[in-house]
Short mmCIF file of C-alpha atoms and ligand atoms in Angstrom, two decimals:
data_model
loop_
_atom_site.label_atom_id
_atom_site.label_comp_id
_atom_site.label_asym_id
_atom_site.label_seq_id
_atom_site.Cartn_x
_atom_site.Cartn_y
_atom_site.Cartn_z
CA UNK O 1306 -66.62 12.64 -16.52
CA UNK O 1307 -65.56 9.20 -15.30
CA UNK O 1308 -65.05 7.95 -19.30
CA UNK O 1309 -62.88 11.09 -19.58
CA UNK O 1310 -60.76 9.91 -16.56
CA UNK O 1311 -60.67 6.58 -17.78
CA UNK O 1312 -58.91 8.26 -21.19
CA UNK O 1313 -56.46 10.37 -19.94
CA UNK O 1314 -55.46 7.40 -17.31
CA UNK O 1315 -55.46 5.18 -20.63
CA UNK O 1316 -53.44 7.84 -22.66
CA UNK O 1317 -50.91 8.63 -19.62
CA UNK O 1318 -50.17 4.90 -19.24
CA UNK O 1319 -49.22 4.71 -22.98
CA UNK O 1320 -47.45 7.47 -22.83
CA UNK O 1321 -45.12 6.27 -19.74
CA UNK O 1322 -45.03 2.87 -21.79
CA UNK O 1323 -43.89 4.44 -25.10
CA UNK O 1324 -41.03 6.44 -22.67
CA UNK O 1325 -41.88 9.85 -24.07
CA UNK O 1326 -43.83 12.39 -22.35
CA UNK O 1327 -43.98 14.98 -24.72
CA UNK O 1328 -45.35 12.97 -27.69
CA UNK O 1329 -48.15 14.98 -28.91
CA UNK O 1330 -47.39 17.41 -31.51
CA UNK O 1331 -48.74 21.08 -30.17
CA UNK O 1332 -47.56 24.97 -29.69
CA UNK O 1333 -45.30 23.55 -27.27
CA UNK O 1334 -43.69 20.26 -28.99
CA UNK O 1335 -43.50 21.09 -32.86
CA UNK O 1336 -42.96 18.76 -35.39
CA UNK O 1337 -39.57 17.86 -35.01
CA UNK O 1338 -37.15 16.12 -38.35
CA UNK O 1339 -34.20 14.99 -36.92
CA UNK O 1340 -30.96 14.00 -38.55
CA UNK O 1341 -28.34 11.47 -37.08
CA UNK O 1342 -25.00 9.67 -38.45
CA UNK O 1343 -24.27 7.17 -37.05
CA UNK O 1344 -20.52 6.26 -37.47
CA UNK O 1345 -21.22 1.85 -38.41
CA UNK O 1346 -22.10 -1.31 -37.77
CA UNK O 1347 -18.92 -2.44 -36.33
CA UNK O 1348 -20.59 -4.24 -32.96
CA UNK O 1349 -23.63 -5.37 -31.32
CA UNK O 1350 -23.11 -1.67 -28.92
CA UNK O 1351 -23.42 0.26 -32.13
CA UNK O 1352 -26.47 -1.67 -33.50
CA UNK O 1353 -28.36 -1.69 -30.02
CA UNK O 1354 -27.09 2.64 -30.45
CA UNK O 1355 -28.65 3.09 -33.83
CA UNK O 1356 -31.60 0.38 -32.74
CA UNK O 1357 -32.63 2.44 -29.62
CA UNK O 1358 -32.28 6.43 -31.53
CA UNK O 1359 -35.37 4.91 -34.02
CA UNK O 1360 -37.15 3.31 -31.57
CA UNK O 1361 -36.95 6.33 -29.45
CA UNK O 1362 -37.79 8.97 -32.15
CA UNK O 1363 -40.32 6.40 -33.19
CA UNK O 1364 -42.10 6.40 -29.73
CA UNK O 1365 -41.25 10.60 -29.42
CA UNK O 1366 -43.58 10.91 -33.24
CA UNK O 1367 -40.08 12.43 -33.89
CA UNK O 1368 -39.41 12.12 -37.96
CA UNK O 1369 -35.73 10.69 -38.27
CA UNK O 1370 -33.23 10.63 -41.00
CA UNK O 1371 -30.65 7.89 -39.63
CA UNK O 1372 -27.17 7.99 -42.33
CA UNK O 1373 -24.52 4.97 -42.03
CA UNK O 1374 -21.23 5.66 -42.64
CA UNK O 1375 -19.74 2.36 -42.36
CA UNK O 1376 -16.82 3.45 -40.97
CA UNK O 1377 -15.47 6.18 -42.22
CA UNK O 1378 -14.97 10.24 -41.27
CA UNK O 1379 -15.34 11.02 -44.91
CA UNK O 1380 -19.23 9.21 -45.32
CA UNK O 1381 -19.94 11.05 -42.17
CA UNK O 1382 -19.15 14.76 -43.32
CA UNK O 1383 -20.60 13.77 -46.44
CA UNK O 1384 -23.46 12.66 -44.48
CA UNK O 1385 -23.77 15.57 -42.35
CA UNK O 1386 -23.79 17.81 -45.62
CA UNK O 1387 -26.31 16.00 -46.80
CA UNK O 1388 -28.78 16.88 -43.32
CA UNK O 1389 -28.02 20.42 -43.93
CA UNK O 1390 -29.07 20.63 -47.40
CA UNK O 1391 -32.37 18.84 -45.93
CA UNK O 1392 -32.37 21.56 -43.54
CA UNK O 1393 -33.37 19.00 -40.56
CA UNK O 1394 -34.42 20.82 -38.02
CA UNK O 1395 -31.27 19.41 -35.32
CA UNK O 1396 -28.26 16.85 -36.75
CA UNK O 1397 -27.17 14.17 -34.47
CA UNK O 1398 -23.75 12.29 -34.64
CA UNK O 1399 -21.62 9.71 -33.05
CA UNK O 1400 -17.76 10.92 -34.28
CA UNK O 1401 -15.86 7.93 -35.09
CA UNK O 1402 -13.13 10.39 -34.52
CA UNK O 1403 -12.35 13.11 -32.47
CA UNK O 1404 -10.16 15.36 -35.15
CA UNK O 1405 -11.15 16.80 -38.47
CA UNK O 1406 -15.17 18.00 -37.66
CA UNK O 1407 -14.66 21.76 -37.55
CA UNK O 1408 -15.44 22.56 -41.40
CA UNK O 1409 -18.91 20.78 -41.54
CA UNK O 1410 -19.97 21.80 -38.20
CA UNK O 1411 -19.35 25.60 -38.99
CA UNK O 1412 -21.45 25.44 -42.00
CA UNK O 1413 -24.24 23.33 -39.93
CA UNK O 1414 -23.56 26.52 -37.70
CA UNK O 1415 -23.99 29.13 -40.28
CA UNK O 1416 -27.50 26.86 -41.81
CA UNK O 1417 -28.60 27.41 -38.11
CA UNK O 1418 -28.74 23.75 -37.27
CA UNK O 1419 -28.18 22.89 -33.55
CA UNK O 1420 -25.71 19.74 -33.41
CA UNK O 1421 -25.43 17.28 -30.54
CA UNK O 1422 -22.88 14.50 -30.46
CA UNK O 1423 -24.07 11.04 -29.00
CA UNK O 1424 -21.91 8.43 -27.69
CA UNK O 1425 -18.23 9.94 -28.92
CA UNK O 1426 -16.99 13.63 -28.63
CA UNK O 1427 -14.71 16.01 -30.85
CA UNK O 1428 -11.76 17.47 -30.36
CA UNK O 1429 -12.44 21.44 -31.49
CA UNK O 1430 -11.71 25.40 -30.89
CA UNK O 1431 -14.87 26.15 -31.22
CA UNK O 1432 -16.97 24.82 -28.21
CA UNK O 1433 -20.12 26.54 -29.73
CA UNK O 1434 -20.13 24.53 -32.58
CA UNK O 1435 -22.03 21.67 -31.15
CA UNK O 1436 -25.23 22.37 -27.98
CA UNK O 1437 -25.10 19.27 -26.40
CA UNK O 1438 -22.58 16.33 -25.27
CA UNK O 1439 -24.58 13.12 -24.76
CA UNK O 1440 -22.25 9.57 -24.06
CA UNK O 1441 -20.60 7.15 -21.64
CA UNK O 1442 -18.07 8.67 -18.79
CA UNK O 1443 -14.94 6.88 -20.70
CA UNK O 1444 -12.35 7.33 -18.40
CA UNK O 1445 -14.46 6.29 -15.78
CA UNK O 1446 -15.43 3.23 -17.78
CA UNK O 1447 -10.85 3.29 -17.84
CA UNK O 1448 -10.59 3.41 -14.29
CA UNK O 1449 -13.50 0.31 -13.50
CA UNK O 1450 -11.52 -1.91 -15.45
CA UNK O 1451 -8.37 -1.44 -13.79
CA UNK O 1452 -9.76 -1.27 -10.24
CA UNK O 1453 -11.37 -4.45 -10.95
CA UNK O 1454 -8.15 -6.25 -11.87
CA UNK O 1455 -5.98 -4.83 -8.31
CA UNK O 1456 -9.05 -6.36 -6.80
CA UNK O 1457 -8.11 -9.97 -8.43
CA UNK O 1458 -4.61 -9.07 -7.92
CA UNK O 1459 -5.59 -8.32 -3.98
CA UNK O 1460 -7.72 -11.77 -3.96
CA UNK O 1461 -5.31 -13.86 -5.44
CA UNK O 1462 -2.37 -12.79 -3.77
CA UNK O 1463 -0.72 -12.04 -6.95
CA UNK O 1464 2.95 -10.48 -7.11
CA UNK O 1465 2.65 -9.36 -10.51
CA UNK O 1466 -0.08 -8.80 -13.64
CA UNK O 1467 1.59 -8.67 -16.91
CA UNK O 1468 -1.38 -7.21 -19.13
CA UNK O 1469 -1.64 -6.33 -22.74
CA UNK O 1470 -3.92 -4.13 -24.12
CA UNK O 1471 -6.44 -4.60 -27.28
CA UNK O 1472 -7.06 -0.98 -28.23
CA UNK O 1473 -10.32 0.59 -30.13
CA UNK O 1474 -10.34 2.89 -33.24
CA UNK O 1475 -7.48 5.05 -32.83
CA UNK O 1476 -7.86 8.48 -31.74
CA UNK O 1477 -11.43 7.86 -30.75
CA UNK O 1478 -12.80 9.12 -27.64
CA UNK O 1479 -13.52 5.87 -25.97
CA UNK O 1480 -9.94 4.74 -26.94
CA UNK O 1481 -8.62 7.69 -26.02
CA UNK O 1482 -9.70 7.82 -22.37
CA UNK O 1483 -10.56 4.19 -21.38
CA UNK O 1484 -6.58 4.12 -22.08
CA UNK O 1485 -5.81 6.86 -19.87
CA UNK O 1486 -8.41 5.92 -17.61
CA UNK O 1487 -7.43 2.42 -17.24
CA UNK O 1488 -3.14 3.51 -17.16
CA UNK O 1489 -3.58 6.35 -14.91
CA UNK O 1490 -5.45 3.82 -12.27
CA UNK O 1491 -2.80 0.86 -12.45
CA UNK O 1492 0.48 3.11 -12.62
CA UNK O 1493 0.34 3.14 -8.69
CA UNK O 1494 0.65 -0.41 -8.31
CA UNK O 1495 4.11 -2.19 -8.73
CA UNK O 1496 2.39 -5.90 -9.46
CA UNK O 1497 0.85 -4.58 -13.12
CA UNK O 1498 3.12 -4.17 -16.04
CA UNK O 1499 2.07 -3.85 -19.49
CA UNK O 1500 3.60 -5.75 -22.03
CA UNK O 1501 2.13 -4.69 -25.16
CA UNK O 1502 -1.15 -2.47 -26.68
CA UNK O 1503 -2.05 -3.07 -29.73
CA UNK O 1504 -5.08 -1.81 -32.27
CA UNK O 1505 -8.35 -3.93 -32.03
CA UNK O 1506 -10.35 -1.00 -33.81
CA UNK O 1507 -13.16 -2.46 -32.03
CA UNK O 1508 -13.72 -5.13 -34.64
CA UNK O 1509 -13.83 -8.94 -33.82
CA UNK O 1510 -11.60 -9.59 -36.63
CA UNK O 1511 -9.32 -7.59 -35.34
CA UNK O 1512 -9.48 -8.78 -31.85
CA UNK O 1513 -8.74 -12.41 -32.86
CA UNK O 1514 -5.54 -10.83 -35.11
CA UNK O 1515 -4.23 -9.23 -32.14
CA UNK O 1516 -4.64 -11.64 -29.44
CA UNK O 1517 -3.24 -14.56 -31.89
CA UNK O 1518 -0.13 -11.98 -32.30
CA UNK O 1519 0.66 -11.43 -28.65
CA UNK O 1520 0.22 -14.79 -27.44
CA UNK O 1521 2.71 -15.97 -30.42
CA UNK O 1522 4.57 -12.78 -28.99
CA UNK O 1523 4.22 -13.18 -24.86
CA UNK O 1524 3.15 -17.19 -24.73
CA UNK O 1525 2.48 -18.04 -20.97
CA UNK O 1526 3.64 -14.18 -19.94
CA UNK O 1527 0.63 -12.65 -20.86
CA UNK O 1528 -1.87 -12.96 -17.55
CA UNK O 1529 -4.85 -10.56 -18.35
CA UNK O 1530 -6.27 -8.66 -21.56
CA UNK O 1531 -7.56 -5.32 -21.31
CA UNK O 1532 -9.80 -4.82 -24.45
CA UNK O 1533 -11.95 -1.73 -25.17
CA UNK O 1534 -14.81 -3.52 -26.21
CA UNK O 1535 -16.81 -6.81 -26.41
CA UNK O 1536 -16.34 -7.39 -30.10
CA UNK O 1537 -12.51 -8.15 -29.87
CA UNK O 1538 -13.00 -9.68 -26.36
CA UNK O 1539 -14.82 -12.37 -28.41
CA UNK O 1540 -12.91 -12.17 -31.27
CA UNK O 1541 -9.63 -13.28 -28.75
CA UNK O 1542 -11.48 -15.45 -26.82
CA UNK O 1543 -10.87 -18.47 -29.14
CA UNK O 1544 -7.40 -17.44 -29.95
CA UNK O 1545 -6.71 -17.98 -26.09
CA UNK O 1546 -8.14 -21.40 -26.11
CA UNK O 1547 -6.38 -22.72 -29.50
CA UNK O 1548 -3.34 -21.61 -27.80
CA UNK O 1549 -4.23 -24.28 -24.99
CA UNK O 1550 -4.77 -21.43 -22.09
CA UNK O 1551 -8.15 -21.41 -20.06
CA UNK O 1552 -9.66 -18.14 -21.10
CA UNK O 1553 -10.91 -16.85 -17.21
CA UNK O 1554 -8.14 -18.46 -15.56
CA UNK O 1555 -4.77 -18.72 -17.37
CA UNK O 1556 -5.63 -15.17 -18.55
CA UNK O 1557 -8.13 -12.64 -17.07
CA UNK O 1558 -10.05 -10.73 -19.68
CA UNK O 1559 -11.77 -7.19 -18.63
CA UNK O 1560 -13.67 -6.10 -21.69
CA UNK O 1561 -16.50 -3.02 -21.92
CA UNK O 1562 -19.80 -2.73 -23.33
CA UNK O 1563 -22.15 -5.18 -21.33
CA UNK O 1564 -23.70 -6.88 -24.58
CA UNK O 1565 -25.57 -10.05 -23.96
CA UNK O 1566 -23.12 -12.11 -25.51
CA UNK O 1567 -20.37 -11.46 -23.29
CA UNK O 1568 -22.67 -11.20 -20.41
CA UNK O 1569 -23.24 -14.93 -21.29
CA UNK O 1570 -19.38 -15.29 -21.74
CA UNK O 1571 -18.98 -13.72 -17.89
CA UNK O 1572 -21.56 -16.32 -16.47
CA UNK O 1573 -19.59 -19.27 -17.91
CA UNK O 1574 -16.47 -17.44 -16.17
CA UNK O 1575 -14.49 -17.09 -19.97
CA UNK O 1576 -14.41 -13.08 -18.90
CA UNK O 1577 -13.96 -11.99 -15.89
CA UNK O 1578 -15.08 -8.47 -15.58
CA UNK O 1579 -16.66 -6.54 -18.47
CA UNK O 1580 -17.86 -2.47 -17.48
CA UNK O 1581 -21.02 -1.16 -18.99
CA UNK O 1582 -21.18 0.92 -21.88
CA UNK O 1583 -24.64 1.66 -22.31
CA UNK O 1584 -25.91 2.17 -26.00
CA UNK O 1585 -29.47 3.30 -24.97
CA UNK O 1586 -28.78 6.77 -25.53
CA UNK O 1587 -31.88 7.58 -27.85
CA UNK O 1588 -34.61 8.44 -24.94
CA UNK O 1589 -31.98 11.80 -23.46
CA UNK O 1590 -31.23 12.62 -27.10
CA UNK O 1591 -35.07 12.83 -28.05
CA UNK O 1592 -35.37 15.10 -25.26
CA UNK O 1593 -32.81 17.15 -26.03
CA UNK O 1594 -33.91 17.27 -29.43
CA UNK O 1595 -36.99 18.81 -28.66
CA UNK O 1596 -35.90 21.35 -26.54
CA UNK O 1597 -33.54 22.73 -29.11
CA UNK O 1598 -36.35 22.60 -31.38
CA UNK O 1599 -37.88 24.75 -28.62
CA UNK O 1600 -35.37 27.37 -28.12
CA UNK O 1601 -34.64 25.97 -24.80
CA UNK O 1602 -31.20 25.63 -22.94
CA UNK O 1603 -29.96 22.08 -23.11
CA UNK O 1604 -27.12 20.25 -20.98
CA UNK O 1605 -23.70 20.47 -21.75
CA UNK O 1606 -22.78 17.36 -20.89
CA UNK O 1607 -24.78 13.90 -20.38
CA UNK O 1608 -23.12 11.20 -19.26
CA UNK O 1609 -25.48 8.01 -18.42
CA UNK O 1610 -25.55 5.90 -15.14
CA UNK O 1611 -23.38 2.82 -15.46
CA UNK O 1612 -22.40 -0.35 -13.68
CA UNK O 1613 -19.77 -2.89 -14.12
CA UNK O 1614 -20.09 -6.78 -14.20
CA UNK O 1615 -17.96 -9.03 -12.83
CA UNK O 1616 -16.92 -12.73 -11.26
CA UNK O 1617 -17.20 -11.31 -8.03
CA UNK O 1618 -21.22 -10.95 -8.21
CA UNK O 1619 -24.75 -13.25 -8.93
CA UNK O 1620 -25.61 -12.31 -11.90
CA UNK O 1621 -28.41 -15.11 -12.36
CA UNK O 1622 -30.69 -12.44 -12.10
CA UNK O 1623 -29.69 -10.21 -14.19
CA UNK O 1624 -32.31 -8.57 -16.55
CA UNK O 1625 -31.41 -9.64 -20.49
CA UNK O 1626 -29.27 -6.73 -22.16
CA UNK O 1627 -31.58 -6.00 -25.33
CA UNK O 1628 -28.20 -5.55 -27.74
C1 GZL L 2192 -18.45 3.50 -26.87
C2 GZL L 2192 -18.57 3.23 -28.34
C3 GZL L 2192 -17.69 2.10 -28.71
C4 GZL L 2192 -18.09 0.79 -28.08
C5 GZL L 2192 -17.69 -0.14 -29.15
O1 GZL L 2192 -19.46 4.33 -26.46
O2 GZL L 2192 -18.20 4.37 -29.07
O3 GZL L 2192 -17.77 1.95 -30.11
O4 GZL L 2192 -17.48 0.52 -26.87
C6 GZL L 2192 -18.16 0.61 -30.37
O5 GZL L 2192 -18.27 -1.41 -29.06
O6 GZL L 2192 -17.58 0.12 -31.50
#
């Protein structure tokens, strides 16, 4: 009796470590093939995304089928045609758009494949063509960002904040409302005025091109960068300092994500505020993958609990990021 205790304590303790309770294949957890495309590579958030889904499925005994796209809309429908025809049992994807899904989701819908999208959303008619909405609040993520910068403002006693704007991939949900978000927070307040917003496309590349543009553009107007995401953050970062400003101080950069690069950045005081954008999605998609295996009603919507970083707190404590 006491050896069997001493198993199941053993087996429930592995279990909790692996993060997924429902592990053992039986009646009530069948074997479960899931399919997910995943949009790129474009930035350490997307590689932690498609890093935690395996590891996730991995510790769930959950058989995956992860596509790349690198990219591009087109890869992904072909990708997503390519899940049905391997009649997966549910298809995951992260839309690197929001337009333009409606044609490969109704015949995922007529091969009676549930779909849930992770991370990004769509744009559609058709609400029933996808079960499940799994991602990051964006406008929220928006709204951080700018409430964060009338807080410098307040603290430094500034009478104005002329900001310009690094966008990500255009008409993308996270684009789309960390914009509106971010706009919709600061149009109250007669200090900010933005100069310029330009598209970063989340790349680093990109982020450099931009930020070398508008300070050739702006010069010593430009006092704080908005950018969607780490990647151009960094990329703009050096473009700052060639142009002889102190990246931090001469200009205030808010970026999101909450990599550990630009974590380290934020302790060295280069960025000044950078809102979380977690891209440890895989443990609530597993779930929900197995209860649409299961027949069983599944959340609309899932956003995940997130915090933002910034010059105002000790972060020498803070946990390492894992992407
Ligand atoms: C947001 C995600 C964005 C990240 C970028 O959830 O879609 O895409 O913020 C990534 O880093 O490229």
């Amino acid at each position: 009796m006491r050896k069997a205790l001493g198993l199941m304590l053993m087996l429930a303790v592995l279990l909790g470590l692996t993060g997924c309770s429902e592990k053992q294949e039986n009646a009530e957890n069948p074997k479960l093939l899931l399919g997910f495309s995943q949009l790129g590579s474009e930035s350490s958030y997307r590689i932690g995304n498609t890093k935690d889904i395996e590891e996730q499925a991995a510790a769930c005994g959950i058989s995956l089928m992860m596509k790349n796209a690198n990219q591009k809309q087109e890869n992904q429908i072909a990708d997503i045609r390519s899940l049905i025809a391997y009649r997966v049992d549910v298809i995951a994807f992260s839309p690197i758009v929001e337009e333009g899904w409606d044609t490969v989701l109704t015949e995922a819908k007529k091969a009676g494949i549930p779909v849930v999208l992770v991370d990004r959303t769509i744009q559609t008619r058709d609400e029933s063509l996808y079960a499940a909405q799994i991602g990051s609040d964006f406008y929220k993520e928006g709204v951080m960002a700018a409430e964060y910068l009338i807080r410098k403002a307040d603290r430094m006693e500034l009478d104005q904040i002329r900001i310009v704007e690094i966008r990500g991939t255009e008409n993308s949900t996270p684009m789309k409302q960390r914009q509106q978000g971010f706009m919709d927070t600061i149009a109250g307040d007669a200090r900010m005025r933005v100069l310029d917003s330009v598209d970063g496309d989340f790349l680093r590349s990109r982020g450099a091109e931009c930020m070398r543009k508008m300070l050739e553009t702006y010069g010593d107007q430009i006092d704080a960068v908005f950018s969607h995401n780490d990647e151009m953050t960094i990329g703009a970062l050096p473009e700052i300092e060639a142009a002889g400003y102190t990246p931090g101080k001469d200009i205030l950069l808010i970026s999101i994500d909450g990599g550990q690069d630009a974590i380290d950045l934020l302790k060295e005081g280069k960025i000044n505020c950078i809102v979380e954008c977690t891209p440890k999605l895989g443990a609530v998609l597993m779930e929900t993958a197995m209860k649409l295996k299961r027949g069983e009603t599944v959340e609309r919507v899932i956003h995940p609990e997130e915090q933002v970083f910034t010059d105002e707190q000790d972060l020498s404590q803070l946990a390492p990021r894992g992407y």
